[in-house]
Every structure is written in C-alpha cells, then in structure tokens.
Short mmCIF file of N, CA and C in Angstrom, two decimals:
data_model
loop_
_atom_site.label_atom_id
_atom_site.label_comp_id
_atom_site.label_asym_id
_atom_site.label_seq_id
_atom_site.Cartn_x
_atom_site.Cartn_y
_atom_site.Cartn_z
N MET A 237 12.22 -141.05 -132.59
CA MET A 237 12.48 -139.84 -131.81
C MET A 237 11.31 -139.52 -130.88
N ILE A 238 10.10 -139.59 -131.43
CA ILE A 238 8.91 -139.31 -130.61
C ILE A 238 8.77 -140.37 -129.52
N ARG A 239 9.08 -141.64 -129.86
CA ARG A 239 8.99 -142.72 -128.89
C ARG A 239 9.99 -142.50 -127.74
N GLU A 240 11.20 -142.01 -128.06
CA GLU A 240 12.20 -141.73 -127.02
C GLU A 240 11.73 -140.63 -126.08
N GLN A 241 11.12 -139.58 -126.64
CA GLN A 241 10.60 -138.49 -125.80
C GLN A 241 9.48 -138.98 -124.91
N THR A 242 8.60 -139.82 -125.44
CA THR A 242 7.50 -140.36 -124.65
C THR A 242 8.04 -141.23 -123.52
N LEU A 243 9.05 -142.04 -123.81
CA LEU A 243 9.65 -142.88 -122.78
C LEU A 243 10.30 -142.03 -121.69
N GLU A 244 11.01 -140.97 -122.07
CA GLU A 244 11.61 -140.07 -121.09
C GLU A 244 10.55 -139.39 -120.23
N GLN A 245 9.46 -139.00 -120.85
CA GLN A 245 8.37 -138.37 -120.09
C GLN A 245 7.75 -139.35 -119.11
N GLU A 246 7.57 -140.60 -119.56
CA GLU A 246 7.01 -141.62 -118.68
C GLU A 246 7.93 -141.90 -117.49
N LEU A 247 9.24 -141.94 -117.75
CA LEU A 247 10.20 -142.14 -116.65
C LEU A 247 10.18 -140.97 -115.68
N ALA A 248 10.07 -139.75 -116.19
CA ALA A 248 10.00 -138.57 -115.32
C ALA A 248 8.75 -138.61 -114.46
N ILE A 249 7.63 -139.02 -115.04
CA ILE A 249 6.37 -139.11 -114.29
C ILE A 249 6.48 -140.19 -113.21
N ALA A 250 7.08 -141.34 -113.57
CA ALA A 250 7.25 -142.42 -112.60
C ALA A 250 8.15 -141.98 -111.45
N LYS A 251 9.21 -141.24 -111.78
CA LYS A 251 10.11 -140.75 -110.74
C LYS A 251 9.38 -139.82 -109.78
N LYS A 252 8.55 -138.93 -110.33
CA LYS A 252 7.80 -138.00 -109.48
C LYS A 252 6.82 -138.75 -108.59
N LYS A 253 6.19 -139.79 -109.14
CA LYS A 253 5.21 -140.54 -108.36
C LYS A 253 5.85 -141.35 -107.24
N SER A 254 7.09 -141.79 -107.44
CA SER A 254 7.72 -142.65 -106.44
C SER A 254 8.56 -141.87 -105.42
N ALA A 255 8.89 -140.62 -105.70
CA ALA A 255 9.82 -139.87 -104.84
C ALA A 255 9.27 -139.68 -103.42
N LYS A 256 8.06 -139.19 -103.31
CA LYS A 256 7.51 -138.95 -101.97
C LYS A 256 7.27 -140.23 -101.19
N PRO A 257 6.68 -141.28 -101.82
CA PRO A 257 6.53 -142.52 -101.04
C PRO A 257 7.85 -143.10 -100.55
N MET A 258 8.91 -143.01 -101.36
CA MET A 258 10.21 -143.51 -100.93
C MET A 258 10.73 -142.69 -99.74
N LEU A 259 10.53 -141.38 -99.78
CA LEU A 259 10.94 -140.54 -98.66
C LEU A 259 10.17 -140.91 -97.40
N TRP A 260 8.87 -141.13 -97.53
CA TRP A 260 8.07 -141.50 -96.36
C TRP A 260 8.51 -142.83 -95.78
N ILE A 261 8.86 -143.79 -96.65
CA ILE A 261 9.32 -145.09 -96.17
C ILE A 261 10.62 -144.93 -95.38
N SER A 262 11.54 -144.11 -95.89
CA SER A 262 12.80 -143.91 -95.17
C SER A 262 12.56 -143.20 -93.84
N MET A 263 11.62 -142.26 -93.80
CA MET A 263 11.34 -141.56 -92.54
C MET A 263 10.68 -142.50 -91.54
N ILE A 264 9.84 -143.41 -92.00
CA ILE A 264 9.23 -144.39 -91.10
C ILE A 264 10.31 -145.26 -90.48
N SER A 265 11.31 -145.65 -91.29
CA SER A 265 12.40 -146.46 -90.72
C SER A 265 13.18 -145.67 -89.68
N MET A 266 13.34 -144.36 -89.89
CA MET A 266 14.04 -143.53 -88.90
C MET A 266 13.21 -143.42 -87.62
N VAL A 267 11.91 -143.32 -87.75
CA VAL A 267 11.04 -143.28 -86.58
C VAL A 267 11.20 -144.57 -85.78
N MET A 268 11.22 -145.69 -86.47
CA MET A 268 11.38 -146.97 -85.78
C MET A 268 12.74 -147.05 -85.08
N PHE A 269 13.78 -146.53 -85.72
CA PHE A 269 15.12 -146.52 -85.13
C PHE A 269 15.12 -145.73 -83.82
N PHE A 270 14.55 -144.52 -83.85
CA PHE A 270 14.54 -143.69 -82.63
C PHE A 270 13.56 -144.22 -81.60
N ALA A 271 12.49 -144.87 -82.04
CA ALA A 271 11.58 -145.50 -81.08
C ALA A 271 12.30 -146.62 -80.34
N GLY A 272 13.12 -147.37 -81.06
CA GLY A 272 13.91 -148.42 -80.41
C GLY A 272 14.90 -147.86 -79.41
N LEU A 273 15.58 -146.76 -79.78
CA LEU A 273 16.55 -146.15 -78.87
C LEU A 273 15.87 -145.60 -77.61
N THR A 274 14.75 -144.92 -77.79
CA THR A 274 14.07 -144.35 -76.61
C THR A 274 13.43 -145.44 -75.76
N SER A 275 13.00 -146.54 -76.39
CA SER A 275 12.47 -147.67 -75.61
C SER A 275 13.58 -148.28 -74.76
N ALA A 276 14.76 -148.42 -75.34
CA ALA A 276 15.90 -148.95 -74.58
C ALA A 276 16.25 -148.03 -73.42
N TYR A 277 16.12 -146.72 -73.65
CA TYR A 277 16.37 -145.73 -72.59
C TYR A 277 15.40 -145.97 -71.43
N VAL A 278 14.13 -146.13 -71.74
CA VAL A 278 13.11 -146.33 -70.69
C VAL A 278 13.39 -147.62 -69.92
N ILE A 279 13.72 -148.68 -70.63
CA ILE A 279 14.00 -149.96 -69.97
C ILE A 279 15.24 -149.85 -69.09
N SER A 280 16.25 -149.13 -69.56
CA SER A 280 17.50 -148.99 -68.80
C SER A 280 17.35 -148.13 -67.56
N MET A 281 16.28 -147.38 -67.45
CA MET A 281 16.06 -146.53 -66.27
C MET A 281 15.92 -147.35 -64.99
N GLU A 282 15.67 -148.64 -65.12
CA GLU A 282 15.51 -149.51 -63.96
C GLU A 282 16.84 -149.88 -63.32
N ARG A 283 17.94 -149.54 -63.97
CA ARG A 283 19.26 -149.88 -63.45
C ARG A 283 19.57 -149.12 -62.16
N ASP A 284 20.36 -149.75 -61.29
CA ASP A 284 20.73 -149.12 -60.03
C ASP A 284 21.67 -147.93 -60.22
N ASP A 285 22.44 -147.95 -61.30
CA ASP A 285 23.41 -146.87 -61.52
C ASP A 285 22.87 -145.74 -62.41
N TRP A 286 21.55 -145.68 -62.56
CA TRP A 286 20.94 -144.65 -63.41
C TRP A 286 21.10 -143.28 -62.76
N VAL A 287 21.51 -142.30 -63.53
CA VAL A 287 21.73 -140.94 -63.04
C VAL A 287 20.74 -140.01 -63.73
N THR A 288 20.05 -139.18 -62.95
CA THR A 288 19.17 -138.18 -63.56
C THR A 288 19.85 -136.82 -63.53
N PHE A 289 19.50 -136.00 -64.47
CA PHE A 289 20.11 -134.67 -64.59
C PHE A 289 19.21 -133.79 -65.43
N ASN A 290 19.43 -132.50 -65.32
CA ASN A 290 18.66 -131.54 -66.11
C ASN A 290 19.27 -131.41 -67.50
N LEU A 291 18.43 -131.13 -68.46
CA LEU A 291 18.92 -130.91 -69.82
C LEU A 291 19.76 -129.64 -69.87
N PRO A 292 20.80 -129.63 -70.68
CA PRO A 292 21.61 -128.41 -70.81
C PRO A 292 20.78 -127.25 -71.37
N GLN A 293 21.11 -126.06 -70.96
CA GLN A 293 20.39 -124.86 -71.43
C GLN A 293 20.44 -124.74 -72.95
N SER A 294 21.54 -125.16 -73.53
CA SER A 294 21.68 -125.04 -74.99
C SER A 294 20.69 -125.93 -75.74
N PHE A 295 20.20 -127.00 -75.12
CA PHE A 295 19.19 -127.83 -75.77
C PHE A 295 17.88 -127.05 -75.92
N TYR A 296 17.59 -126.18 -74.98
CA TYR A 296 16.40 -125.33 -75.09
C TYR A 296 16.58 -124.35 -76.25
N ILE A 297 17.78 -123.76 -76.32
CA ILE A 297 18.07 -122.81 -77.40
C ILE A 297 18.02 -123.51 -78.75
N SER A 298 18.59 -124.70 -78.83
CA SER A 298 18.59 -125.42 -80.11
C SER A 298 17.16 -125.79 -80.53
N THR A 299 16.30 -126.05 -79.56
CA THR A 299 14.90 -126.35 -79.89
C THR A 299 14.23 -125.13 -80.52
N ILE A 300 14.48 -123.97 -79.95
CA ILE A 300 13.92 -122.74 -80.53
C ILE A 300 14.46 -122.53 -81.94
N LEU A 301 15.75 -122.78 -82.13
CA LEU A 301 16.36 -122.59 -83.45
C LEU A 301 15.75 -123.52 -84.50
N ILE A 302 15.55 -124.78 -84.13
CA ILE A 302 15.06 -125.72 -85.15
C ILE A 302 13.58 -125.49 -85.46
N VAL A 303 12.81 -125.10 -84.46
CA VAL A 303 11.40 -124.77 -84.73
C VAL A 303 11.32 -123.53 -85.62
N THR A 304 12.15 -122.54 -85.34
CA THR A 304 12.18 -121.34 -86.17
C THR A 304 12.61 -121.69 -87.59
N SER A 305 13.54 -122.64 -87.74
CA SER A 305 14.00 -123.03 -89.07
C SER A 305 12.87 -123.67 -89.89
N SER A 306 12.00 -124.40 -89.23
CA SER A 306 10.86 -124.98 -89.95
C SER A 306 9.91 -123.89 -90.42
N ILE A 307 9.75 -122.86 -89.59
CA ILE A 307 8.89 -121.74 -89.97
C ILE A 307 9.48 -121.01 -91.18
N THR A 308 10.80 -120.75 -91.15
CA THR A 308 11.40 -120.04 -92.27
C THR A 308 11.36 -120.88 -93.55
N LEU A 309 11.51 -122.20 -93.44
CA LEU A 309 11.42 -123.05 -94.63
C LEU A 309 9.99 -123.08 -95.16
N PHE A 310 9.02 -123.11 -94.28
CA PHE A 310 7.62 -123.03 -94.70
C PHE A 310 7.36 -121.73 -95.47
N LEU A 311 7.87 -120.62 -94.93
CA LEU A 311 7.71 -119.33 -95.62
C LEU A 311 8.42 -119.33 -96.96
N SER A 312 9.61 -119.92 -97.02
CA SER A 312 10.34 -120.01 -98.28
C SER A 312 9.53 -120.76 -99.33
N GLN A 313 8.94 -121.87 -98.93
CA GLN A 313 8.14 -122.65 -99.86
C GLN A 313 6.90 -121.87 -100.31
N LYS A 314 6.30 -121.15 -99.39
CA LYS A 314 5.12 -120.34 -99.73
C LYS A 314 5.49 -119.24 -100.73
N PHE A 315 6.64 -118.58 -100.49
CA PHE A 315 7.08 -117.54 -101.43
C PHE A 315 7.36 -118.13 -102.81
N LEU A 316 7.95 -119.32 -102.84
CA LEU A 316 8.24 -119.95 -104.12
C LEU A 316 6.96 -120.28 -104.87
N LYS A 317 5.96 -120.76 -104.16
CA LYS A 317 4.67 -121.05 -104.80
C LYS A 317 4.04 -119.80 -105.40
N ASN A 318 4.34 -118.65 -104.81
CA ASN A 318 3.80 -117.37 -105.31
C ASN A 318 4.79 -116.68 -106.26
N ASP A 319 5.77 -117.42 -106.76
CA ASP A 319 6.78 -116.91 -107.70
C ASP A 319 7.58 -115.74 -107.16
N LYS A 320 7.81 -115.72 -105.87
CA LYS A 320 8.68 -114.71 -105.26
C LYS A 320 10.00 -115.40 -104.94
N ARG A 321 10.77 -115.65 -105.99
CA ARG A 321 11.99 -116.45 -105.90
C ARG A 321 13.03 -115.86 -104.96
N GLN A 322 13.24 -114.56 -105.01
CA GLN A 322 14.28 -113.95 -104.17
C GLN A 322 13.96 -114.10 -102.68
N LEU A 323 12.72 -113.83 -102.32
CA LEU A 323 12.33 -114.01 -100.92
C LEU A 323 12.44 -115.47 -100.51
N SER A 324 12.06 -116.35 -101.41
CA SER A 324 12.16 -117.78 -101.12
C SER A 324 13.61 -118.17 -100.86
N LEU A 325 14.51 -117.68 -101.69
CA LEU A 325 15.92 -117.99 -101.51
C LEU A 325 16.47 -117.44 -100.20
N VAL A 326 16.09 -116.23 -99.86
CA VAL A 326 16.54 -115.62 -98.60
C VAL A 326 16.09 -116.49 -97.42
N PHE A 327 14.85 -116.94 -97.44
CA PHE A 327 14.34 -117.70 -96.31
C PHE A 327 14.92 -119.12 -96.24
N VAL A 328 15.25 -119.71 -97.38
CA VAL A 328 15.87 -121.04 -97.31
C VAL A 328 17.32 -120.91 -96.81
N VAL A 329 18.00 -119.82 -97.12
CA VAL A 329 19.35 -119.59 -96.58
C VAL A 329 19.26 -119.35 -95.07
N ILE A 330 18.26 -118.60 -94.62
CA ILE A 330 18.06 -118.39 -93.18
C ILE A 330 17.82 -119.74 -92.50
N THR A 331 17.05 -120.61 -93.15
CA THR A 331 16.80 -121.95 -92.61
C THR A 331 18.11 -122.70 -92.43
N LEU A 332 18.97 -122.63 -93.42
CA LEU A 332 20.28 -123.29 -93.34
C LEU A 332 21.09 -122.75 -92.16
N LEU A 333 21.12 -121.44 -92.01
CA LEU A 333 21.87 -120.83 -90.92
C LEU A 333 21.31 -121.23 -89.56
N LEU A 334 19.99 -121.29 -89.45
CA LEU A 334 19.37 -121.74 -88.19
C LEU A 334 19.73 -123.20 -87.91
N GLY A 335 19.80 -124.02 -88.96
CA GLY A 335 20.20 -125.42 -88.80
C GLY A 335 21.63 -125.54 -88.31
N VAL A 336 22.52 -124.71 -88.86
CA VAL A 336 23.91 -124.69 -88.38
C VAL A 336 23.96 -124.25 -86.92
N GLY A 337 23.13 -123.26 -86.58
CA GLY A 337 23.04 -122.82 -85.19
C GLY A 337 22.57 -123.94 -84.27
N PHE A 338 21.63 -124.75 -84.75
CA PHE A 338 21.15 -125.89 -83.98
C PHE A 338 22.31 -126.84 -83.68
N VAL A 339 23.08 -127.19 -84.72
CA VAL A 339 24.20 -128.11 -84.53
C VAL A 339 25.20 -127.53 -83.53
N TRP A 340 25.47 -126.24 -83.64
CA TRP A 340 26.40 -125.60 -82.71
C TRP A 340 25.89 -125.69 -81.27
N GLN A 341 24.61 -125.43 -81.08
CA GLN A 341 24.04 -125.48 -79.73
C GLN A 341 24.05 -126.90 -79.18
N GLN A 342 23.92 -127.90 -80.04
CA GLN A 342 24.04 -129.29 -79.58
C GLN A 342 25.47 -129.56 -79.10
N TYR A 343 26.44 -129.06 -79.83
CA TYR A 343 27.85 -129.19 -79.42
C TYR A 343 28.07 -128.52 -78.07
N VAL A 344 27.54 -127.32 -77.91
CA VAL A 344 27.65 -126.61 -76.64
C VAL A 344 26.98 -127.44 -75.53
N GLY A 345 25.85 -128.04 -75.84
CA GLY A 345 25.15 -128.87 -74.86
C GLY A 345 25.96 -130.08 -74.41
N PHE A 346 26.64 -130.73 -75.37
CA PHE A 346 27.52 -131.85 -75.00
C PHE A 346 28.62 -131.38 -74.06
N ASN A 347 29.17 -130.21 -74.34
CA ASN A 347 30.21 -129.66 -73.46
C ASN A 347 29.65 -129.27 -72.10
N GLN A 348 28.41 -128.78 -72.05
CA GLN A 348 27.78 -128.46 -70.77
C GLN A 348 27.59 -129.73 -69.95
N LEU A 349 27.24 -130.82 -70.59
CA LEU A 349 27.10 -132.09 -69.88
C LEU A 349 28.46 -132.53 -69.32
N LYS A 350 29.51 -132.39 -70.12
CA LYS A 350 30.85 -132.77 -69.65
C LYS A 350 31.30 -131.89 -68.50
N SER A 351 30.94 -130.61 -68.54
CA SER A 351 31.39 -129.69 -67.49
C SER A 351 30.78 -130.01 -66.13
N VAL A 352 29.64 -130.70 -66.12
CA VAL A 352 29.05 -131.10 -64.83
C VAL A 352 29.37 -132.56 -64.50
N GLY A 353 30.34 -133.13 -65.25
CA GLY A 353 30.80 -134.48 -64.93
C GLY A 353 30.04 -135.60 -65.60
N LEU A 354 29.29 -135.32 -66.67
CA LEU A 354 28.54 -136.35 -67.37
C LEU A 354 29.21 -136.62 -68.72
N PHE A 355 29.73 -137.85 -68.87
CA PHE A 355 30.52 -138.20 -70.05
C PHE A 355 29.83 -139.29 -70.86
N PHE A 356 30.11 -139.27 -72.16
CA PHE A 356 29.53 -140.25 -73.08
C PHE A 356 30.22 -141.61 -72.95
N THR A 357 31.54 -141.57 -72.86
CA THR A 357 32.30 -142.82 -72.74
C THR A 357 33.37 -142.66 -71.68
N GLY A 358 34.02 -143.75 -71.38
CA GLY A 358 35.11 -143.72 -70.43
C GLY A 358 34.68 -144.14 -69.04
N PRO A 359 35.63 -144.16 -68.11
CA PRO A 359 35.33 -144.64 -66.76
C PRO A 359 34.34 -143.75 -66.00
N GLU A 360 34.22 -142.46 -66.39
CA GLU A 360 33.31 -141.57 -65.67
C GLU A 360 31.92 -141.52 -66.31
N SER A 361 31.71 -142.28 -67.38
CA SER A 361 30.41 -142.24 -68.06
C SER A 361 29.40 -143.11 -67.31
N THR A 362 28.14 -142.82 -67.54
CA THR A 362 27.05 -143.62 -66.99
C THR A 362 26.16 -144.06 -68.15
N VAL A 363 25.33 -145.04 -67.87
CA VAL A 363 24.42 -145.51 -68.91
C VAL A 363 23.49 -144.39 -69.34
N SER A 364 22.99 -143.62 -68.39
CA SER A 364 22.02 -142.56 -68.74
C SER A 364 22.67 -141.48 -69.60
N THR A 365 23.89 -141.06 -69.26
CA THR A 365 24.53 -140.03 -70.09
C THR A 365 24.91 -140.58 -71.46
N SER A 366 25.33 -141.82 -71.51
CA SER A 366 25.65 -142.42 -72.80
C SER A 366 24.41 -142.46 -73.69
N PHE A 367 23.26 -142.78 -73.09
CA PHE A 367 22.02 -142.81 -73.86
C PHE A 367 21.66 -141.42 -74.39
N ILE A 368 21.61 -140.44 -73.51
CA ILE A 368 21.15 -139.12 -73.95
C ILE A 368 22.10 -138.53 -75.00
N ILE A 369 23.40 -138.68 -74.77
CA ILE A 369 24.35 -138.14 -75.74
C ILE A 369 24.32 -138.96 -77.03
N GLY A 370 24.23 -140.26 -76.93
CA GLY A 370 24.17 -141.11 -78.12
C GLY A 370 22.95 -140.84 -78.97
N ILE A 371 21.79 -140.77 -78.34
CA ILE A 371 20.55 -140.50 -79.08
C ILE A 371 20.59 -139.11 -79.70
N THR A 372 21.04 -138.13 -78.93
CA THR A 372 21.13 -136.76 -79.46
C THR A 372 22.12 -136.70 -80.61
N PHE A 373 23.24 -137.39 -80.48
CA PHE A 373 24.23 -137.40 -81.55
C PHE A 373 23.66 -138.03 -82.82
N MET A 374 22.89 -139.10 -82.68
CA MET A 374 22.27 -139.73 -83.86
C MET A 374 21.32 -138.75 -84.54
N HIS A 375 20.60 -137.95 -83.74
CA HIS A 375 19.73 -136.95 -84.33
C HIS A 375 20.55 -135.90 -85.07
N VAL A 376 21.67 -135.49 -84.49
CA VAL A 376 22.53 -134.50 -85.14
C VAL A 376 23.02 -135.04 -86.49
N LEU A 377 23.34 -136.33 -86.56
CA LEU A 377 23.74 -136.91 -87.85
C LEU A 377 22.63 -136.79 -88.88
N HIS A 378 21.39 -137.04 -88.45
CA HIS A 378 20.27 -136.88 -89.38
C HIS A 378 20.10 -135.41 -89.77
N LEU A 379 20.34 -134.54 -88.82
CA LEU A 379 20.23 -133.11 -89.13
C LEU A 379 21.33 -132.68 -90.09
N LEU A 380 22.51 -133.23 -89.97
CA LEU A 380 23.58 -132.92 -90.93
C LEU A 380 23.17 -133.36 -92.33
N ALA A 381 22.48 -134.50 -92.43
CA ALA A 381 21.93 -134.91 -93.74
C ALA A 381 20.92 -133.87 -94.21
N GLY A 382 20.12 -133.35 -93.28
CA GLY A 382 19.16 -132.30 -93.63
C GLY A 382 19.85 -131.04 -94.11
N LEU A 383 21.00 -130.70 -93.51
CA LEU A 383 21.76 -129.53 -93.96
C LEU A 383 22.28 -129.74 -95.39
N LEU A 384 22.72 -130.95 -95.68
CA LEU A 384 23.14 -131.26 -97.05
C LEU A 384 21.98 -131.12 -98.02
N VAL A 385 20.82 -131.58 -97.61
CA VAL A 385 19.62 -131.43 -98.44
C VAL A 385 19.34 -129.95 -98.69
N LEU A 386 19.45 -129.13 -97.64
CA LEU A 386 19.21 -127.69 -97.81
C LEU A 386 20.23 -127.08 -98.76
N LEU A 387 21.49 -127.53 -98.69
CA LEU A 387 22.50 -127.02 -99.61
C LEU A 387 22.15 -127.37 -101.06
N VAL A 388 21.63 -128.57 -101.28
CA VAL A 388 21.19 -128.96 -102.62
C VAL A 388 20.01 -128.10 -103.06
N VAL A 389 19.07 -127.86 -102.15
CA VAL A 389 17.92 -127.01 -102.47
C VAL A 389 18.39 -125.60 -102.83
N ILE A 390 19.32 -125.07 -102.06
CA ILE A 390 19.84 -123.72 -102.35
C ILE A 390 20.54 -123.71 -103.71
N TYR A 391 21.36 -124.73 -103.97
CA TYR A 391 22.06 -124.82 -105.26
C TYR A 391 21.04 -124.86 -106.41
N ASN A 392 20.04 -125.72 -106.29
CA ASN A 392 19.02 -125.82 -107.33
C ASN A 392 18.22 -124.53 -107.46
N HIS A 393 18.05 -123.84 -106.36
CA HIS A 393 17.36 -122.55 -106.38
C HIS A 393 18.15 -121.56 -107.24
N PHE A 394 19.46 -121.53 -107.05
CA PHE A 394 20.32 -120.66 -107.85
C PHE A 394 20.28 -121.03 -109.33
N LYS A 395 20.09 -122.33 -109.61
CA LYS A 395 20.05 -122.80 -111.00
C LYS A 395 18.65 -122.68 -111.62
N TYR A 396 17.73 -122.05 -110.89
CA TYR A 396 16.36 -121.84 -111.37
C TYR A 396 15.64 -123.16 -111.70
N LYS A 397 15.90 -124.19 -110.92
CA LYS A 397 15.23 -125.48 -111.15
C LYS A 397 13.84 -125.54 -110.52
N TYR A 398 13.56 -124.62 -109.60
CA TYR A 398 12.26 -124.64 -108.94
C TYR A 398 11.41 -123.48 -109.45
N LYS A 399 10.16 -123.80 -109.71
CA LYS A 399 9.17 -122.80 -110.10
C LYS A 399 7.88 -123.16 -109.39
N SER A 400 6.93 -122.28 -109.45
CA SER A 400 5.67 -122.55 -108.74
C SER A 400 4.98 -123.82 -109.25
N ASP A 401 5.27 -124.22 -110.49
CA ASP A 401 4.65 -125.43 -111.04
C ASP A 401 5.61 -126.62 -111.06
N ASN A 402 6.83 -126.46 -110.52
CA ASN A 402 7.81 -127.55 -110.48
C ASN A 402 8.63 -127.43 -109.19
N MET A 403 8.09 -127.98 -108.11
CA MET A 403 8.71 -127.82 -106.80
C MET A 403 9.03 -129.15 -106.12
N LEU A 404 9.06 -130.23 -106.88
CA LEU A 404 9.21 -131.55 -106.25
C LEU A 404 10.46 -131.63 -105.38
N GLY A 405 11.62 -131.24 -105.90
CA GLY A 405 12.85 -131.31 -105.12
C GLY A 405 12.79 -130.46 -103.87
N PHE A 406 12.22 -129.27 -104.00
CA PHE A 406 12.07 -128.39 -102.84
C PHE A 406 11.14 -129.03 -101.82
N GLU A 407 10.03 -129.59 -102.29
CA GLU A 407 9.06 -130.21 -101.39
C GLU A 407 9.67 -131.40 -100.65
N LEU A 408 10.46 -132.21 -101.36
CA LEU A 408 11.10 -133.35 -100.70
C LEU A 408 12.07 -132.88 -99.62
N GLY A 409 12.85 -131.86 -99.94
CA GLY A 409 13.77 -131.30 -98.95
C GLY A 409 13.03 -130.75 -97.75
N ALA A 410 11.92 -130.06 -98.01
CA ALA A 410 11.14 -129.47 -96.92
C ALA A 410 10.52 -130.56 -96.04
N ILE A 411 10.00 -131.61 -96.66
CA ILE A 411 9.41 -132.70 -95.88
C ILE A 411 10.46 -133.31 -94.95
N PHE A 412 11.66 -133.56 -95.49
CA PHE A 412 12.71 -134.15 -94.67
C PHE A 412 13.12 -133.21 -93.54
N TRP A 413 13.26 -131.92 -93.84
CA TRP A 413 13.66 -130.96 -92.81
C TRP A 413 12.61 -130.87 -91.70
N HIS A 414 11.35 -130.80 -92.07
CA HIS A 414 10.29 -130.73 -91.06
C HIS A 414 10.26 -132.03 -90.23
N PHE A 415 10.55 -133.15 -90.88
CA PHE A 415 10.60 -134.41 -90.16
C PHE A 415 11.69 -134.38 -89.09
N VAL A 416 12.89 -133.91 -89.48
CA VAL A 416 14.00 -133.83 -88.52
C VAL A 416 13.64 -132.89 -87.38
N ASP A 417 12.93 -131.82 -87.69
CA ASP A 417 12.46 -130.87 -86.67
C ASP A 417 11.52 -131.58 -85.68
N ILE A 418 10.54 -132.26 -86.21
CA ILE A 418 9.56 -132.95 -85.35
C ILE A 418 10.26 -134.03 -84.52
N LEU A 419 11.23 -134.71 -85.13
CA LEU A 419 11.98 -135.73 -84.41
C LEU A 419 12.72 -135.14 -83.21
N TRP A 420 13.33 -133.95 -83.40
CA TRP A 420 14.02 -133.32 -82.27
C TRP A 420 13.03 -132.92 -81.18
N ILE A 421 11.88 -132.38 -81.57
CA ILE A 421 10.89 -131.98 -80.57
C ILE A 421 10.46 -133.19 -79.74
N TYR A 422 10.26 -134.32 -80.42
CA TYR A 422 9.93 -135.56 -79.71
C TYR A 422 11.04 -135.92 -78.72
N LEU A 423 12.30 -135.90 -79.19
CA LEU A 423 13.42 -136.26 -78.31
C LEU A 423 13.57 -135.28 -77.15
N PHE A 424 13.40 -133.99 -77.44
CA PHE A 424 13.52 -133.00 -76.38
C PHE A 424 12.50 -133.24 -75.28
N PHE A 425 11.23 -133.40 -75.67
CA PHE A 425 10.21 -133.64 -74.65
C PHE A 425 10.37 -135.01 -73.98
N PHE A 426 10.85 -135.97 -74.73
CA PHE A 426 11.12 -137.29 -74.14
C PHE A 426 12.13 -137.14 -73.00
N PHE A 427 13.26 -136.48 -73.29
CA PHE A 427 14.30 -136.33 -72.27
C PHE A 427 13.87 -135.36 -71.16
N TYR A 428 13.01 -134.42 -71.48
CA TYR A 428 12.55 -133.47 -70.48
C TYR A 428 11.65 -134.16 -69.45
N PHE A 429 10.75 -135.01 -69.93
CA PHE A 429 9.77 -135.63 -69.03
C PHE A 429 10.21 -136.99 -68.51
N ILE A 430 11.05 -137.71 -69.24
CA ILE A 430 11.44 -139.06 -68.83
C ILE A 430 12.92 -139.04 -68.49
N ARG A 431 13.20 -138.92 -67.20
CA ARG A 431 14.60 -138.91 -66.72
C ARG A 431 14.73 -139.99 -65.72
#
C-alpha cells in the first residue's frame, strides 16, 4: 500500500516536471509554423500580381481585446496566488469573454476585406489576400484552442482544483494564452509594416 502511494506520488511529480517543457516544445513548433508562413508571405511579395491594402479596422480592435485579455488573465493568476478565488474566477471569465470578442472581431475583419473586394479563394482572390486571411485564420484556430483551455481552467476553478500552492493547470493555461496573444501581436505588426 505504501509502495503504491509512493509510486503515485513519483508519477505526479514527474508529470509536473514534464508539463511545462512539453508546452514550451509545442509552442516552439507553432512559432516555426508561423515563421514559415510569414517567410512565404515575404517571398511572395515579389510577384507581379501582389496587392497591398490596409488592415481592417476590426484587426486593431481585436488587438486591443487580446492584449487586454492577457492583462485580465495575469490579474486572475495574481489573485489566485493571493487566495482571492472569487476575484480570480471573475477575471478568468472576463479573459474568456475578451477572447470571444477577439474571434468575433477577426470574423468582422474577414468580412471587411471581402467588402472591399479582397477574397480568400475563388477567381477574385489574390495571393496577398489569401496569405493574410490564411495566416490570420490559422491564428484564430490556435486562439480557439486557447478558448478551450480557458474553459477547462474555469471548470477546474469551479471544482476548487487550483490553490495558491497548486496552480500548475492554471499556469499552463496562462502560458498558452499569453503565447497566443504574443503571436497575434507579431502577426499584426508583421502585416502592418510588411505589405
């Protein structure tokens, strides 16, 4: 019986030690994926049919929303560390709502691009619009994964799984969310300066 408990404790310790490195490895692979996409964008700019355009206004709004969401998640984590569970829960729910707002503004942005005649596919599409919409859409998919992570964090929060001395799941979710935030900021400035 004691040996079984010791083995379970050892497995729990090993899981905690490997969780963050595994997350970092997956985020590095995502960075490489987006670096490849943006490199292809830069190379494709040499094409004769390249079209330049201004970013949709909603992309600016979505940038504000996602940066604000990182701030609210940071505050939520800080409140949890100080055993202020209710405030922590409120701020993680606000983070989720800001993330949903980000996705909505991206959708509005795609429609703004279509309204000025810029399409992702079809006979009216261009390489440049396909790139910007494709790369942005891939980021939105990663953000949807981040929203699922936030839902799990909120669920675990309700189940009292997080405490000031046991925050691994919350920390992993926060790291991934902040990563997705930083990734969007990179993409936003990339598209803003490189057209």
